[in-house]
mmCIF file of C-alpha atoms and ligand atoms in Angstrom:
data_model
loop_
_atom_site.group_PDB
_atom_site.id
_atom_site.type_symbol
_atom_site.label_atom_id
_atom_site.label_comp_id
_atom_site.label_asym_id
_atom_site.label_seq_id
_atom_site.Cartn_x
_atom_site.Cartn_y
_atom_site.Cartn_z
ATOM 1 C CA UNK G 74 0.000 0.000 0.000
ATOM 2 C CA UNK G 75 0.955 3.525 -0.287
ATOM 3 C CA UNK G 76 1.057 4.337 3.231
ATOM 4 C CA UNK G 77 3.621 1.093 3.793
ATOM 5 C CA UNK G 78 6.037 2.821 1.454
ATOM 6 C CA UNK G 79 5.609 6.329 2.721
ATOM 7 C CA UNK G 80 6.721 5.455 5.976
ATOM 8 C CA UNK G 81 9.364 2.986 4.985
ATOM 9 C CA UNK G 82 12.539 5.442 5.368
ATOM 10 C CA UNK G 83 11.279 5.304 9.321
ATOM 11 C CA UNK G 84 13.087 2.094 11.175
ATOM 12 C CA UNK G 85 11.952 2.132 14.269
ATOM 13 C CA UNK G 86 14.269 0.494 16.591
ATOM 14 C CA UNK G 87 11.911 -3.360 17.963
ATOM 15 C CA UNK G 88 10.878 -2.634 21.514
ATOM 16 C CA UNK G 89 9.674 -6.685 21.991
ATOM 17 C CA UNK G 90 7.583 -5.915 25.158
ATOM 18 C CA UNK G 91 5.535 -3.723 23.604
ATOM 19 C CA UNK G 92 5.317 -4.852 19.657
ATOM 20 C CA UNK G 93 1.733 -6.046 18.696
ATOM 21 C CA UNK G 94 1.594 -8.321 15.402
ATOM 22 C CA UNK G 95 0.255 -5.623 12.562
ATOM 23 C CA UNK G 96 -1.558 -8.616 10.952
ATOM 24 C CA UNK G 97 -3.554 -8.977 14.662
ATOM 25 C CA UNK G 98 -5.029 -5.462 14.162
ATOM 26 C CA UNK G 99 -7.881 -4.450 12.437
ATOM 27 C CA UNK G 100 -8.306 -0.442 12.071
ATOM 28 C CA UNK G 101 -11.895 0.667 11.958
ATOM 29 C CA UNK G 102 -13.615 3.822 12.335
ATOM 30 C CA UNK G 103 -12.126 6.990 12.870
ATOM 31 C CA UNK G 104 -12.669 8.172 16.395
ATOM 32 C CA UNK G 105 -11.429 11.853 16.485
ATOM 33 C CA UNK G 106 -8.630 14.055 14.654
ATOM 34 C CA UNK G 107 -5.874 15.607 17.006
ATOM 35 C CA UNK G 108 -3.440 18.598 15.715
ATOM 36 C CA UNK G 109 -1.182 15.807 13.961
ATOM 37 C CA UNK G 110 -2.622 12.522 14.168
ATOM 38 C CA UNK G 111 -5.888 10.723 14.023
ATOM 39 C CA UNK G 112 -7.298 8.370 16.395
ATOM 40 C CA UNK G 113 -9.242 5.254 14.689
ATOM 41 C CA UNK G 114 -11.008 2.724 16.763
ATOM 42 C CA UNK G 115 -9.421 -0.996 16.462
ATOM 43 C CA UNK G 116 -10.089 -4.438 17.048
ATOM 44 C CA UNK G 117 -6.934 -6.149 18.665
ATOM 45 C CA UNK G 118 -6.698 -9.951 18.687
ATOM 46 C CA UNK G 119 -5.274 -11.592 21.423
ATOM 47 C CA UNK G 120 -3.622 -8.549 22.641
ATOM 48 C CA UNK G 121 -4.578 -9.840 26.774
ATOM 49 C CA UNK G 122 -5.480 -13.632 25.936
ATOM 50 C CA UNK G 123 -5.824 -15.942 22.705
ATOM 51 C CA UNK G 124 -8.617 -15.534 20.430
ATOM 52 C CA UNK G 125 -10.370 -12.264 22.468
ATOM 53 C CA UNK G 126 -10.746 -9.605 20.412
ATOM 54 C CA UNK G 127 -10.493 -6.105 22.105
ATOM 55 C CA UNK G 128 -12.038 -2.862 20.902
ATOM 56 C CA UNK G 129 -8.563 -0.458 21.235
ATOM 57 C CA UNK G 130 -8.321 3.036 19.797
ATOM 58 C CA UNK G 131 -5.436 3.220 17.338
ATOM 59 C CA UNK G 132 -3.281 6.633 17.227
ATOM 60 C CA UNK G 133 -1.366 7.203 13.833
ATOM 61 C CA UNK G 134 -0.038 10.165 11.515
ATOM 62 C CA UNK G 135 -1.961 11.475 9.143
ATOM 63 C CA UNK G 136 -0.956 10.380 5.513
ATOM 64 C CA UNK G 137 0.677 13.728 5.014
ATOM 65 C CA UNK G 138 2.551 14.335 8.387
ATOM 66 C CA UNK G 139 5.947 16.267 8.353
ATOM 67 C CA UNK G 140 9.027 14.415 10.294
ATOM 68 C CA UNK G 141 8.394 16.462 13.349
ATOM 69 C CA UNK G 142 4.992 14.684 13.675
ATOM 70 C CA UNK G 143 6.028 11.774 13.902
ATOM 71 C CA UNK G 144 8.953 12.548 16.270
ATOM 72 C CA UNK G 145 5.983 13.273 18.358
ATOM 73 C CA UNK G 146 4.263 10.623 18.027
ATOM 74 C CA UNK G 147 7.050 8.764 18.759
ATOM 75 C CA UNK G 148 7.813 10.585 21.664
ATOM 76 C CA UNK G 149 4.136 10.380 23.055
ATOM 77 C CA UNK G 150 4.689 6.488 22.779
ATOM 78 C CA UNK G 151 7.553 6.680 24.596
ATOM 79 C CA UNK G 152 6.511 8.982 27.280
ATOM 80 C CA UNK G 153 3.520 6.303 28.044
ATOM 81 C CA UNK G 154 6.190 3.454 28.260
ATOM 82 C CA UNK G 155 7.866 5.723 31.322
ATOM 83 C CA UNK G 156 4.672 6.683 32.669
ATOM 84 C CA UNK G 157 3.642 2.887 33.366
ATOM 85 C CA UNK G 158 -0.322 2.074 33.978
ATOM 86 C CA UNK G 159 -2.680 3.652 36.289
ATOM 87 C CA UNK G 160 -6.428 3.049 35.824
ATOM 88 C CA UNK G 161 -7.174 6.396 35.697
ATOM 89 C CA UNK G 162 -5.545 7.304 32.754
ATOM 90 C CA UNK G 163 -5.594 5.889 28.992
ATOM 91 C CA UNK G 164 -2.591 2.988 29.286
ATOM 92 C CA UNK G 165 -0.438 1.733 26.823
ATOM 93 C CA UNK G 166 -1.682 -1.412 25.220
ATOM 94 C CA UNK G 167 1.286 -1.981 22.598
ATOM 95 C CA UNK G 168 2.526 -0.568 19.481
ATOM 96 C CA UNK G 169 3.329 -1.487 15.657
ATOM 97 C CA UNK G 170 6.577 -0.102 14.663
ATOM 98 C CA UNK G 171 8.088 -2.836 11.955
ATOM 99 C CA UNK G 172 7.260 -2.726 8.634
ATOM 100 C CA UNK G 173 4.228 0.061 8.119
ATOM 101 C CA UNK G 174 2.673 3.113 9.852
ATOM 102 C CA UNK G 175 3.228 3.586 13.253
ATOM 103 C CA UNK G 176 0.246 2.793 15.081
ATOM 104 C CA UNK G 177 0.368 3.412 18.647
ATOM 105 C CA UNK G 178 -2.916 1.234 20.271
ATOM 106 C CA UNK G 179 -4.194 2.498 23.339
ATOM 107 C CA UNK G 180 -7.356 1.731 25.425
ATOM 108 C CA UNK G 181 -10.581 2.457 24.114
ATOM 109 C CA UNK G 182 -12.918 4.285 26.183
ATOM 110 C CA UNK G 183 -16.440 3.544 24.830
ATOM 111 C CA UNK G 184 -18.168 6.573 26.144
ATOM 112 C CA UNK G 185 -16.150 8.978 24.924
ATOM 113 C CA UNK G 186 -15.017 12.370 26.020
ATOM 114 C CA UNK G 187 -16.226 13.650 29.755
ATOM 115 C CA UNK G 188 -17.437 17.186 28.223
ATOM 116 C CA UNK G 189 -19.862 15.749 25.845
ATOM 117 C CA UNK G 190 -20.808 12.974 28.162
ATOM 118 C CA UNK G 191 -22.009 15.352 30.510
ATOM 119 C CA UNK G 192 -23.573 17.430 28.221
ATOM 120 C CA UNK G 193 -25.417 14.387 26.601
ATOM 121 C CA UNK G 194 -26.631 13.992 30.674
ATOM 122 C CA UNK G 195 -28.480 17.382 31.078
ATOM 123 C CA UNK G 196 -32.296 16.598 31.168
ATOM 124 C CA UNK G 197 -34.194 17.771 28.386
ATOM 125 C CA UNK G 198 -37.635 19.436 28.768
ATOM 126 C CA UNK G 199 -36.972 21.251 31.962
ATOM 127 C CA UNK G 200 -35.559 24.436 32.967
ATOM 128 C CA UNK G 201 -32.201 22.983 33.645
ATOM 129 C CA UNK G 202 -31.177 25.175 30.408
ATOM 130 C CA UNK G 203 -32.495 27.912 32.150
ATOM 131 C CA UNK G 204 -30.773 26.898 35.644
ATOM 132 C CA UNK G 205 -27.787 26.677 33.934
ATOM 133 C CA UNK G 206 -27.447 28.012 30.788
ATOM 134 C CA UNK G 207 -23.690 28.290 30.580
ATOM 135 C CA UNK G 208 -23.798 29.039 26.433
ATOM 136 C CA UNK G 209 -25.471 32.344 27.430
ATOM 137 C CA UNK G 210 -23.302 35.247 28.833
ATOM 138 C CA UNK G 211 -22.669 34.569 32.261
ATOM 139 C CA UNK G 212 -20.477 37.467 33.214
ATOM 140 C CA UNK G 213 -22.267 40.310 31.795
ATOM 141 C CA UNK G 214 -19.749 43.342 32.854
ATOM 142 C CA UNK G 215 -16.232 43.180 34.178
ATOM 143 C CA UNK G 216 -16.435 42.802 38.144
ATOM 144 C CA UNK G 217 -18.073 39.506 37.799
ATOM 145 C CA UNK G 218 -21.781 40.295 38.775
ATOM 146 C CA UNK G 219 -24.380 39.015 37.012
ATOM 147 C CA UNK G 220 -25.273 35.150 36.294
ATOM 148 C CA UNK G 221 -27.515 32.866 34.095
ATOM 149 C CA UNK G 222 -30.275 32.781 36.004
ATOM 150 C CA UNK G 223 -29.298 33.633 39.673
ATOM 151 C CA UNK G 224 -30.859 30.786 41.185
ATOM 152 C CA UNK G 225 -29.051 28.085 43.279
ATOM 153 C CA UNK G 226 -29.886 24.654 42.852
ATOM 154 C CA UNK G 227 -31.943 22.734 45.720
ATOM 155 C CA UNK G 228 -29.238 21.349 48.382
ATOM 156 C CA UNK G 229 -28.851 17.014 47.344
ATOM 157 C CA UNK G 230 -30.790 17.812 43.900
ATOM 158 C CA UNK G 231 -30.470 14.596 41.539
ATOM 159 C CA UNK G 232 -29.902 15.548 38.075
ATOM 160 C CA UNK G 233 -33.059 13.438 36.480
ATOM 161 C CA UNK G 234 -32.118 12.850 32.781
ATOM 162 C CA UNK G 235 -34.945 9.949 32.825
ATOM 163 C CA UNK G 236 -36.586 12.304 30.062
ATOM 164 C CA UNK G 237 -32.800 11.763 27.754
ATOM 165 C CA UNK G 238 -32.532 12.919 24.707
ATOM 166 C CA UNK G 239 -34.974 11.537 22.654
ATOM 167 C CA UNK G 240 -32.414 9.298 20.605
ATOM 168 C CA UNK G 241 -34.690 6.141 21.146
ATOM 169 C CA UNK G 242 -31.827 4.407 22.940
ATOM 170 C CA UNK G 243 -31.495 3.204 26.169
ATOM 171 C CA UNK G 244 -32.520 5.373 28.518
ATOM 172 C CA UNK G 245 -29.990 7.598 30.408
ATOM 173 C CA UNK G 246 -29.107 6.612 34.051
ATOM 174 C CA UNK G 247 -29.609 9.229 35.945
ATOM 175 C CA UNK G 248 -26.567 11.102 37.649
ATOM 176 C CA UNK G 249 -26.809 12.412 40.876
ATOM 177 C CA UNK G 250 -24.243 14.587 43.143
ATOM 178 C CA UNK G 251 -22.183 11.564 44.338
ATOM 179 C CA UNK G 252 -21.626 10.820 40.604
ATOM 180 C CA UNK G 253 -20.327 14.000 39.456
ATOM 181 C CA UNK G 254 -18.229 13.745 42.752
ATOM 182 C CA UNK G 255 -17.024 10.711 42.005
ATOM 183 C CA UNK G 256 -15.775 12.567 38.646
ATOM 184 C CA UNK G 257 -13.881 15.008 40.394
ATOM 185 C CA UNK G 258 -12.243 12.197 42.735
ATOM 186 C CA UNK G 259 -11.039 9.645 40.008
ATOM 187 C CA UNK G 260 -9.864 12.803 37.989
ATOM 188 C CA UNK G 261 -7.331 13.680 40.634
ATOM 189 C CA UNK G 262 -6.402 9.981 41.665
ATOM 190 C CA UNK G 263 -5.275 10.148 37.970
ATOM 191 C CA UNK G 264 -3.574 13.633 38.223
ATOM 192 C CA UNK G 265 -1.848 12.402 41.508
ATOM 193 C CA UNK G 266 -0.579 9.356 39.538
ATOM 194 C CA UNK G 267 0.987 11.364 36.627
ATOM 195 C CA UNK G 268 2.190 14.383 38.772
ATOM 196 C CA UNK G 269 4.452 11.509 41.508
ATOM 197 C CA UNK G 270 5.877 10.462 38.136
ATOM 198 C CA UNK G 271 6.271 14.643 37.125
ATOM 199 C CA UNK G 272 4.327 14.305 33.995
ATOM 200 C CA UNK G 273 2.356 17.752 33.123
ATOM 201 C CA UNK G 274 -0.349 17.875 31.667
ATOM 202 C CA UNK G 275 -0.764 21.161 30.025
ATOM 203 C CA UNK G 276 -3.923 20.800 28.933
ATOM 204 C CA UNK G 277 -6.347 19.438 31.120
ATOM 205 C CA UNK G 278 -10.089 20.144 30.433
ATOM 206 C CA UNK G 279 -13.235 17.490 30.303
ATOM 207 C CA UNK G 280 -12.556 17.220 26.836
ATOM 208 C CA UNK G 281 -9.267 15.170 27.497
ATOM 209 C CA UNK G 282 -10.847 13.058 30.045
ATOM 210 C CA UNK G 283 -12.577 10.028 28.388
ATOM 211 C CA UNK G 284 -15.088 7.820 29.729
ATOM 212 C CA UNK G 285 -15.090 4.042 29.757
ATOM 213 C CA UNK G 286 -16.578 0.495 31.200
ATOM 214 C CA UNK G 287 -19.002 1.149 34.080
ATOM 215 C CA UNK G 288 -17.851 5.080 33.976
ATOM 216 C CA UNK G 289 -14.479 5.097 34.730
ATOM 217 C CA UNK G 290 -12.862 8.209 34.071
ATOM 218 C CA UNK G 291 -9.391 8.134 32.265
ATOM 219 C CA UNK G 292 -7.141 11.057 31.781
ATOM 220 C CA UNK G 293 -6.066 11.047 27.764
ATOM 221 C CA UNK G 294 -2.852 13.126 25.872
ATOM 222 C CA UNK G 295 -1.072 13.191 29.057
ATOM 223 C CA UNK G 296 2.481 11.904 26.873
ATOM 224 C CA UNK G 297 1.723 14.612 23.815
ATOM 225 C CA UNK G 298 4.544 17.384 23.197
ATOM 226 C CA UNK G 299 2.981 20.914 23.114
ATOM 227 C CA UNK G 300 4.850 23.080 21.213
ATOM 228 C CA UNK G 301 4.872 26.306 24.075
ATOM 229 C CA UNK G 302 7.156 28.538 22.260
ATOM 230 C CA UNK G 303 4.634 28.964 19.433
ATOM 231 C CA UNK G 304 1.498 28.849 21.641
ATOM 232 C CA UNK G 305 -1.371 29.889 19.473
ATOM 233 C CA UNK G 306 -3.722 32.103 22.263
ATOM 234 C CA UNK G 307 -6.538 32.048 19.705
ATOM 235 C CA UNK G 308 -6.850 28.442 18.895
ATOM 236 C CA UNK G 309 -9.965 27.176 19.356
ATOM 237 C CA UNK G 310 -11.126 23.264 19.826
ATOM 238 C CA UNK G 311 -13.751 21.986 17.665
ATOM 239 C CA UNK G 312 -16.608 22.755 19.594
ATOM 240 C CA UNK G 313 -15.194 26.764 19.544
ATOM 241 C CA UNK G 314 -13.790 26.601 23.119
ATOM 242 C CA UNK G 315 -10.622 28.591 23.990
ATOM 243 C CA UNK G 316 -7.888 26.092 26.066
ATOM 244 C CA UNK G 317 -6.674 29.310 27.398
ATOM 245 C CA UNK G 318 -9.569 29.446 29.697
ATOM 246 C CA UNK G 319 -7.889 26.321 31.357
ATOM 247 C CA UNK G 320 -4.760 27.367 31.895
ATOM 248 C CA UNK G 321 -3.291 29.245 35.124
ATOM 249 C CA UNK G 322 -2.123 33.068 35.121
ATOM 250 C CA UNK G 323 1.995 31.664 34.909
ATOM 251 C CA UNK G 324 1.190 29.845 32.471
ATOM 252 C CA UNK G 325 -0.835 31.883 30.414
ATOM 253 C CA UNK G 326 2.066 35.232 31.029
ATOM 254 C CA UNK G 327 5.349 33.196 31.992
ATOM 255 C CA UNK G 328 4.882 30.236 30.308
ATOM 256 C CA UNK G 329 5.469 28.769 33.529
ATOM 257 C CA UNK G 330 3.737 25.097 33.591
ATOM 258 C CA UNK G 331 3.922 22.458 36.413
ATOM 259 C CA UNK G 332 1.786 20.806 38.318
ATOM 260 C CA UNK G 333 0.410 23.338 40.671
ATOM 261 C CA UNK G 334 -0.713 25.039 36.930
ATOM 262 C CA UNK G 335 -2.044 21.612 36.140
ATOM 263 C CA UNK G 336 -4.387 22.095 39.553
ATOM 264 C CA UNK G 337 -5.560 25.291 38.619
ATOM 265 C CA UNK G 338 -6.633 23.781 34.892
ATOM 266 C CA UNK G 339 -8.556 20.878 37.312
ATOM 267 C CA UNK G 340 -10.409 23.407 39.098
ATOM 268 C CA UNK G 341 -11.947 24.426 35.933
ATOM 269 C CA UNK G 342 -12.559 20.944 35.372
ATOM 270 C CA UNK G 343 -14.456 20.811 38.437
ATOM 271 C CA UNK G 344 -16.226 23.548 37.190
ATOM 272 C CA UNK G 345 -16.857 21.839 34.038
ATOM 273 C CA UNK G 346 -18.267 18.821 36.033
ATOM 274 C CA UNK G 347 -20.693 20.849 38.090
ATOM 275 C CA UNK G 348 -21.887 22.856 35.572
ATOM 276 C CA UNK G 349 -22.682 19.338 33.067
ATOM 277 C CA UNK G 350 -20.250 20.536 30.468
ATOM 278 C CA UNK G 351 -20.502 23.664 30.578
ATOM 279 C CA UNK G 352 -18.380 26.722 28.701
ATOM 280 C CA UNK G 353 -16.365 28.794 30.922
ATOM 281 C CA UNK G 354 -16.444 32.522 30.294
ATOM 282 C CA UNK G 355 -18.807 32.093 27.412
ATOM 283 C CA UNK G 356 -18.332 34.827 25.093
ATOM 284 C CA UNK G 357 -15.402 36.799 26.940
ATOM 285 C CA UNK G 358 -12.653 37.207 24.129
ATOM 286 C CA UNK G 359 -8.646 36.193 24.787
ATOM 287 C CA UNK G 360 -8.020 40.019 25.737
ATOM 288 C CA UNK G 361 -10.590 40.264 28.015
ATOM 289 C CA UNK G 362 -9.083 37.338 29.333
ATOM 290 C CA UNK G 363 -6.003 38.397 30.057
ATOM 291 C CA UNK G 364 -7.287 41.546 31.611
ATOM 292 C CA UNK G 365 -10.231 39.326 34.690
ATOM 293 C CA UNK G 366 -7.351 37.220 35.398
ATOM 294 C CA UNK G 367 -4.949 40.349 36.438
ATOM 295 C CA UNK G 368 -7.805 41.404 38.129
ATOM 296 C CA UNK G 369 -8.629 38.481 40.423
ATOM 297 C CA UNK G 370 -11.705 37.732 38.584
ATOM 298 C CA UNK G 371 -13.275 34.059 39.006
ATOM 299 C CA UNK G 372 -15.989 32.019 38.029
ATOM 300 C CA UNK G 373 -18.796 31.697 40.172
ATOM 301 C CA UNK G 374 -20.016 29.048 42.027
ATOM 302 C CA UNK G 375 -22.209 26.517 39.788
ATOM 303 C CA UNK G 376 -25.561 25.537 40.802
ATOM 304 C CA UNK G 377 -24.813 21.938 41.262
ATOM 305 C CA UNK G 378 -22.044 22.176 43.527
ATOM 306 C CA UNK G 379 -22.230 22.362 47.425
ATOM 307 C CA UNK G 380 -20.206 25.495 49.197
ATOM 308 C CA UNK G 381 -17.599 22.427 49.918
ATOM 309 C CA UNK G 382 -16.838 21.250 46.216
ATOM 310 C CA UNK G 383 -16.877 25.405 45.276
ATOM 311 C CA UNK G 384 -14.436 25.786 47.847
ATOM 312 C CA UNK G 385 -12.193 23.413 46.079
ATOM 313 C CA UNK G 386 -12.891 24.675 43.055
ATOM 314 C CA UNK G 387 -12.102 28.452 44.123
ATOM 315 C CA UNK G 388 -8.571 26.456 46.202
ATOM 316 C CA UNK G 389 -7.052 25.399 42.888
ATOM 317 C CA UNK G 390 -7.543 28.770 41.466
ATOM 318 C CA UNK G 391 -5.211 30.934 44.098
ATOM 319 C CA UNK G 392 -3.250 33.895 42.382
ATOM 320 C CA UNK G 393 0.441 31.681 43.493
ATOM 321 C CA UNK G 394 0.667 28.720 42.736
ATOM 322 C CA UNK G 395 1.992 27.173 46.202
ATOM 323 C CA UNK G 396 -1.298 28.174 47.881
ATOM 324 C CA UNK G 397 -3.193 26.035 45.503
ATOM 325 C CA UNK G 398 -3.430 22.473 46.645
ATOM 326 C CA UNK G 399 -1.720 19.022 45.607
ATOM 327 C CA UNK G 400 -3.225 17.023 43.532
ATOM 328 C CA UNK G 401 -2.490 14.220 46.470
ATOM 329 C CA UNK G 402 -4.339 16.671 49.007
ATOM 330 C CA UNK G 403 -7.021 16.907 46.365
ATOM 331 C CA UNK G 404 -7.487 13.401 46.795
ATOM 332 C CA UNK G 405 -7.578 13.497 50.334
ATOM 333 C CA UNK G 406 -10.226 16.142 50.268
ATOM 334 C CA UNK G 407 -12.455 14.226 47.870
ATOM 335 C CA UNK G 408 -11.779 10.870 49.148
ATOM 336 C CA UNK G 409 -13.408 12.596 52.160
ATOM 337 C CA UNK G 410 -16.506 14.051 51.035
ATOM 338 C CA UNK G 411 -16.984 11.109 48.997
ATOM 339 C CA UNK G 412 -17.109 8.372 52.091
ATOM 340 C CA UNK G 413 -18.717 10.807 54.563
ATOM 341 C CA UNK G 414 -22.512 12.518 53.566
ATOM 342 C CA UNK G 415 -22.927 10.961 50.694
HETATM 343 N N1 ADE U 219 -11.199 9.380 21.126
HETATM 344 C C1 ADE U 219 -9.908 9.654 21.200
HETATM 345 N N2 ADE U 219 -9.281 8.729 21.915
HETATM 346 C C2 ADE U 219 -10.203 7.830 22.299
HETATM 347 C C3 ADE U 219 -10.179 6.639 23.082
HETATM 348 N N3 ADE U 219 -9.047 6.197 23.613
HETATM 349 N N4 ADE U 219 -11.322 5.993 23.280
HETATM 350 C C4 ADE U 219 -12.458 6.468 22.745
HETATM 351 N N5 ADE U 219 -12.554 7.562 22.011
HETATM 352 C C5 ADE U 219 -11.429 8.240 21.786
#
């Protein structure tokens, strides 16, 4: 095929504990399209035992991908190798390096991204919309005053999405508080993970959290290299979100990222939990920004989280970095509130 001699000049050196037999994978759908790569889901056979097939998600170049690329993706591969496995983040199932495309086969998480998971959650045919309608303006002058719709959200509520979303499928479980705080929890157990072995993130938002079997959350592109000295402020994802509105005040001005700027990005993760997917600072521009950051500006409290889970939130977002919390303390805290009321 074309793409076997395209890639030919590459010889990748044989890592044996982590080849997969090419001939054992069959690529399938398309599953999403990164900056460089594409990500098409797979069928592995025998990849854990003989004869089981296992639905994988497949990572590759794109047919016309410069050298850099795939210095990346070889570098992402590698990085994943180092990290080792942690079942709150998308492992390393093996890799095809000999003789064709690099295809780098990771786990599949069936329910996709946490953003649009969430999102697919809200109940339809209420006035959640109106109770949170986070596509709307939010912030309607500089200081911060001014919200959706004012209202809190009853103390304990259960987010009832028994009415779903008409797709004729089966019918949405419904999600209640302890859910979206078990969200928060098994986000940080995976942020703990990769910070102890001083991977950062650099972009952590719902949309690189994935979901899979019986709704375990996964942390995904932790091993990608982000090119930071041509940081493009006005990128935008596919869904028109800014990642600037995840990332902390160093890192935005200094270009200063560790983990303490991977907390603050979490605590707008929280934000995006308790809010079901919702879009921070709807409608404020990149300059504007720039500008409620310098001023101590930050999000309000969402409807759906208690005073305890906003305090979190508001923790990860302190002006230095050393007064925001660990991501092991985060765990602590959430490990708490999760085995207590609840
Ligand atoms: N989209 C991108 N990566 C994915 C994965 N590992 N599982 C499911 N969908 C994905």
């Amino acid at each position: 095929s074309s793409e076997f001699t395209e890639v030919s000049e590459y010889d990748l050196p044989l890592d044996t504990k982590w080849e997969f037999p090419r001939e054992r994978l069959v690529i399938g759908d398309r599953l999403g399209e990164g900056a460089f790569g594409l990500v098409m889901k797979g069928e592995a056979l025998g990849i854990f035992k003989d004869n089981n097939s296992v639905t994988v998600a497949v990572k590759r170049l794109k047919e016309d991908a410069t050298d850099r690329e795939m210095m990346d993706l070889i570098r992402e591969m590698e990085m994943m190798k180092l990290i080792g496995k942690h079942k709150n983040i998308i492992n390393l199932l093996g890799c095809c390096t000999q003789r064709g495309p690099l295809f780098v086969i990771v786990e599949f998480a069936p329910h996709g991204n946490l953003r649009d998971f969430l999102k697919s959650h809200r109940p339809l045919g209420s006035n959640f919309s109106c109770i949170v309608d986070y596509e709307r303006p939010v912030f309607t002058n500089s200081n911060g005053s001014g919200s959706a719709c004012g209202s809190g959200f009853p103390p304990g509520a259960v987010v009832d999405m028994r009415q779903g979303q008409g797709q004729g499928e089966t019918p949405l479980k419904t999600l209640t508080p302890k859910d979206l705080i078990s969200y928060a929890y098994q986000v940080a157990r995976g942020m703990e993970y990769l910070a102890s072995k001083q991977c950062i993130h650099r972009d952590l938002a719902a949309r690189n959290v994935l979901v899979s079997d019986e709704y375990v959350l996964k942390i995904a592109d932790f091993g990608l290299t982000r090119n930071l000295t041509q940081f493009d402020y006005y990128r935008k994802t596919t869904d028109g979100r800014l990642p600037v509105k995840w990332m902390a005040p160093e890192a935005l001005f200094d270009r200063k990222y560790t983990s303490k700027s991977d907390v603050w990005s979490y605590g707008v993760l929280l934000w995006e939990i308790f809010t079901l997917g919702g879009n921070p600072y709807p409608s404020v521009p990149v300059e504007d920004l720039f500008n409620l950051l310098r001023n101590g500006h930050r999000m309000k409290k969402p409807p759906y989280a208690s005073t305890e889970m906003f305090s979190i939130m508001h923790s990860c977002w302190q002006e230095d970095p050393n007064n925001r919390p660990s991501f092991n303390r985060l765990v602590q805290e959430l490990d708490k509130i999760l085995t207590s009321s609840l």
